[in-house]
Coordinates of C-alpha atoms in Angstrom, one line a residue:
M1259 CA 31.2 31.2 12.7
T1260 CA 31.0 30.2 8.8
K1261 CA 33.4 27.5 7.7
P1262 CA 36.0 29.8 5.9
A1263 CA 36.3 31.9 9.1
Q1264 CA 36.7 28.7 10.9
N1265 CA 39.2 27.2 8.3
K1266 CA 41.2 30.5 8.6
E1267 CA 41.3 30.5 12.9
L1268 CA 42.4 26.8 12.6
T1269 CA 44.9 27.7 10.4
I1270 CA 46.5 30.2 12.6
L1271 CA 46.1 28.4 15.5
E1272 CA 48.2 25.5 13.6
A1273 CA 51.2 28.3 12.8
A1274 CA 50.7 29.4 16.3
E1275 CA 51.2 26.2 18.1
R1276 CA 54.2 25.8 15.9
E1277 CA 55.6 28.9 16.5
F1278 CA 55.2 29.1 20.3
L1279 CA 57.2 25.0 20.4
N1280 CA 59.5 25.9 18.9
K1281 CA 60.3 29.5 20.2
G1282 CA 58.4 29.7 23.7
F1283 CA 56.2 32.0 24.5
A1284 CA 58.4 35.2 24.8
G1285 CA 60.5 34.2 21.5
A1286 CA 57.3 33.9 19.4
R1287 CA 56.0 36.7 17.0
T1288 CA 52.6 37.3 15.7
T1289 CA 54.0 38.3 12.8
S1290 CA 55.4 35.5 11.8
I1291 CA 52.7 33.6 13.0
A1292 CA 50.6 35.5 10.5
E1293 CA 53.4 35.2 8.0
A1294 CA 52.8 31.1 8.3
A1295 CA 49.4 30.9 8.1
G1296 CA 49.0 33.1 5.2
V1297 CA 47.4 36.1 6.7
T1298 CA 47.9 39.9 7.9
H1299 CA 48.8 41.0 11.0
A1300 CA 45.8 42.5 11.7
M1301 CA 43.3 39.7 10.7
L1302 CA 45.5 37.8 13.1
H1303 CA 44.4 39.9 15.7
Y1304 CA 40.8 39.9 14.6
Y1305 CA 40.8 36.3 15.5
F1306 CA 42.7 36.7 18.7
R1307 CA 43.0 39.9 19.9
T1308 CA 46.3 39.1 22.3
K1309 CA 49.5 36.8 21.9
E1310 CA 48.1 35.7 25.3
Q1311 CA 44.6 34.8 24.0
L1312 CA 46.2 32.8 21.3
F1313 CA 48.8 31.1 23.9
E1314 CA 46.2 30.8 26.0
R1315 CA 43.7 29.1 23.2
I1316 CA 46.1 26.3 22.2
L1317 CA 47.7 25.6 25.8
D1318 CA 43.7 24.9 26.5
E1319 CA 43.1 22.5 23.6
K1320 CA 46.8 21.0 24.1
M1321 CA 45.6 19.6 28.3
R1322 CA 42.1 18.8 27.0
L1323 CA 43.8 16.5 24.3
M1324 CA 45.8 15.0 27.3
S1325 CA 42.7 14.8 29.9
Q1326 CA 40.5 13.5 27.1
S1327 CA 43.0 10.6 26.4
V1328 CA 44.0 9.9 29.7
L1329 CA 40.4 10.0 31.5
T1330 CA 39.5 7.7 28.5
A1331 CA 41.9 4.9 29.0
F1332 CA 42.2 4.6 33.0
G1333 CA 38.6 5.9 33.1
Q1334 CA 37.0 2.4 32.3
P1335 CA 35.7 0.8 35.1
D1336 CA 34.8 -2.4 33.4
L1337 CA 38.5 -3.5 32.2
P1338 CA 40.7 -5.5 34.9
L1339 CA 43.0 -2.8 36.2
Q1340 CA 46.0 -3.8 34.7
E1341 CA 44.2 -4.0 31.3
R1342 CA 43.2 -0.1 32.5
I1343 CA 46.6 0.4 33.4
R1344 CA 48.1 -1.2 30.2
D1345 CA 45.8 1.0 28.3
G1346 CA 46.2 4.2 30.2
I1347 CA 50.5 4.1 29.6
E1348 CA 50.0 3.2 25.8
R1349 CA 47.3 6.2 25.1
H1350 CA 49.9 8.8 27.4
F1351 CA 52.7 7.7 25.4
D1352 CA 51.0 7.9 22.3
F1353 CA 49.9 10.7 22.9
I1354 CA 53.6 12.7 23.6
A1355 CA 54.9 10.7 20.3
A1356 CA 52.1 13.5 18.7
N1357 CA 53.1 16.1 20.5
P1358 CA 57.1 15.3 21.1
D1359 CA 57.4 19.0 21.7
L1360 CA 55.1 19.5 24.2
P1361 CA 56.9 18.3 27.5
R1362 CA 59.7 20.3 26.9
F1363 CA 57.7 23.2 26.2
I1364 CA 55.9 23.0 29.2
V1365 CA 58.7 22.9 31.2
N1366 CA 60.3 25.7 29.9
E1367 CA 57.7 27.7 30.3
V1368 CA 57.2 26.7 33.9
F1369 CA 61.2 27.8 34.9
S1370 CA 60.8 30.8 32.7
R1371 CA 57.5 32.5 33.6
P1372 CA 56.4 31.2 36.6
E1373 CA 53.0 32.5 37.4
R1374 CA 52.0 29.7 34.6
Y1375 CA 52.2 27.0 37.3
E1376 CA 49.5 27.5 39.0
A1377 CA 47.2 27.7 36.0
M1378 CA 48.8 24.6 34.2
R1379 CA 48.7 23.0 38.2
N1380 CA 44.4 23.9 38.2
R1381 CA 43.7 22.2 34.8
V1382 CA 45.7 19.6 35.5
R1383 CA 44.2 19.0 39.1
E1384 CA 41.4 19.1 37.9
V1385 CA 41.1 15.6 35.8
A1386 CA 44.0 14.1 38.2
E1387 CA 41.7 13.9 41.6
T1388 CA 39.2 12.2 40.5
L1389 CA 41.6 9.8 38.3
M1390 CA 43.7 9.1 41.2
R1391 CA 41.1 8.4 43.9
D1392 CA 39.5 5.9 41.4
I1393 CA 42.6 4.0 40.3
Q1394 CA 43.6 3.6 43.8
L1395 CA 40.5 2.2 44.6
G1396 CA 40.9 -0.4 42.6
L1397 CA 44.7 -0.9 43.4
D1398 CA 43.9 -1.4 46.8
A1399 CA 40.9 -3.7 46.2
S1400 CA 43.6 -6.0 43.9
A1401 CA 46.2 -5.5 46.9
A1402 CA 43.8 -6.4 49.3
R1403 CA 42.8 -9.7 47.1
G1404 CA 46.8 -10.5 47.1
E1405 CA 46.7 -10.3 43.4
T1406 CA 49.1 -7.1 43.0
E1407 CA 51.7 -5.1 45.5
R1408 CA 50.2 -2.5 47.9
V1409 CA 50.8 0.9 45.3
D1410 CA 50.5 4.7 46.2
V1411 CA 48.7 6.3 43.0
R1412 CA 50.8 9.5 43.1
M1413 CA 54.1 7.1 42.6
L1414 CA 52.5 4.9 40.2
L1415 CA 51.5 7.7 37.6
L1416 CA 55.0 9.7 38.2
D1417 CA 56.6 6.7 37.2
I1418 CA 54.0 6.4 34.0
I1419 CA 54.7 10.0 33.2
S1420 CA 58.2 9.8 33.7
L1421 CA 59.0 6.9 31.8
N1422 CA 56.6 8.0 28.9
I1423 CA 58.4 11.3 28.6
F1424 CA 61.7 10.9 29.0
P1425 CA 62.3 9.3 25.5
F1426 CA 61.1 12.3 23.8
I1427 CA 63.3 15.2 25.8
A1428 CA 66.5 13.0 26.4
L1429 CA 66.9 11.3 23.1
P1430 CA 68.9 13.8 21.4
V1431 CA 71.4 13.1 24.6
V1432 CA 71.0 9.4 24.8
E1433 CA 71.0 8.5 20.7
P1434 CA 74.7 8.0 20.8
I1435 CA 74.1 4.9 23.0
L1436 CA 71.0 3.6 21.1
G1437 CA 73.7 2.2 18.5
D1438 CA 71.4 0.9 15.4
L1439 CA 68.3 2.2 17.0
S1440 CA 69.1 5.5 16.5
G1441 CA 68.7 5.1 13.0
N1442 CA 64.8 4.0 13.2
R1443 CA 62.8 6.4 15.4
E1444 CA 59.8 4.5 14.8
R1445 CA 61.3 1.3 15.7
F1446 CA 62.7 2.7 18.7
F1447 CA 59.6 4.5 20.2
E1448 CA 57.6 1.5 19.4
L1449 CA 60.2 -0.8 21.6
R1450 CA 59.9 2.3 24.5
R1451 CA 56.7 2.0 25.0
A1452 CA 56.1 -1.9 25.0
E1453 CA 59.0 -1.3 27.4
N1454 CA 57.4 1.1 29.8
V1455 CA 54.1 -0.9 29.6
E1456 CA 56.2 -4.3 30.8
I1457 CA 57.7 -2.1 33.4
I1458 CA 54.7 -0.9 35.3
L1459 CA 52.7 -4.2 34.5
R1460 CA 55.9 -5.4 36.5
R1461 CA 56.1 -3.3 39.4
L1462 CA 52.8 -4.1 40.6
K1463 CA 52.6 -7.9 40.3
K1464 CA 52.8 -9.6 43.6
V1465 CA 56.3 -10.6 44.5

């Protein structure tokens, strides 16, 4: 594919991502995507034959980036266990911060189109099974040495995901109780990121 064609495809993908994240699959319109990308409707369909194909391309890319980010962080066996976990929490938080509409979008799509659940589940499972097995071995070894509590990695990852995603999904609801923090979102997310790390690492500590 030539460079101009690659640039055009990228422009379409960027416009489509905004349209899907804002309106969901059902509400997204290829005519709106084409207009935002500055191409004709026919040209959009030249690059991506259907709305479904375009949606799948974006979803695949987001899942790939998230998997890459999490694997890079947690999958560093040379680091001490707690440093791997710290790095994993921070990288996952940063990925959500860079894609704040993605969690709400995925939840909405799963509820509105249940058939998508299995496809997403398979994408996540490919990464999660190896990752969880590796981290569980590290957790078990650490607990056997008396360094940390015994922890089920599934519960640990659920804690991490919940803590990291909640601020982005619930911010409009909890903003009134944030006081002066609500005026500086960058500072709020910086504090929340550090707090999430502290909560999880404290959870691991031997009492």
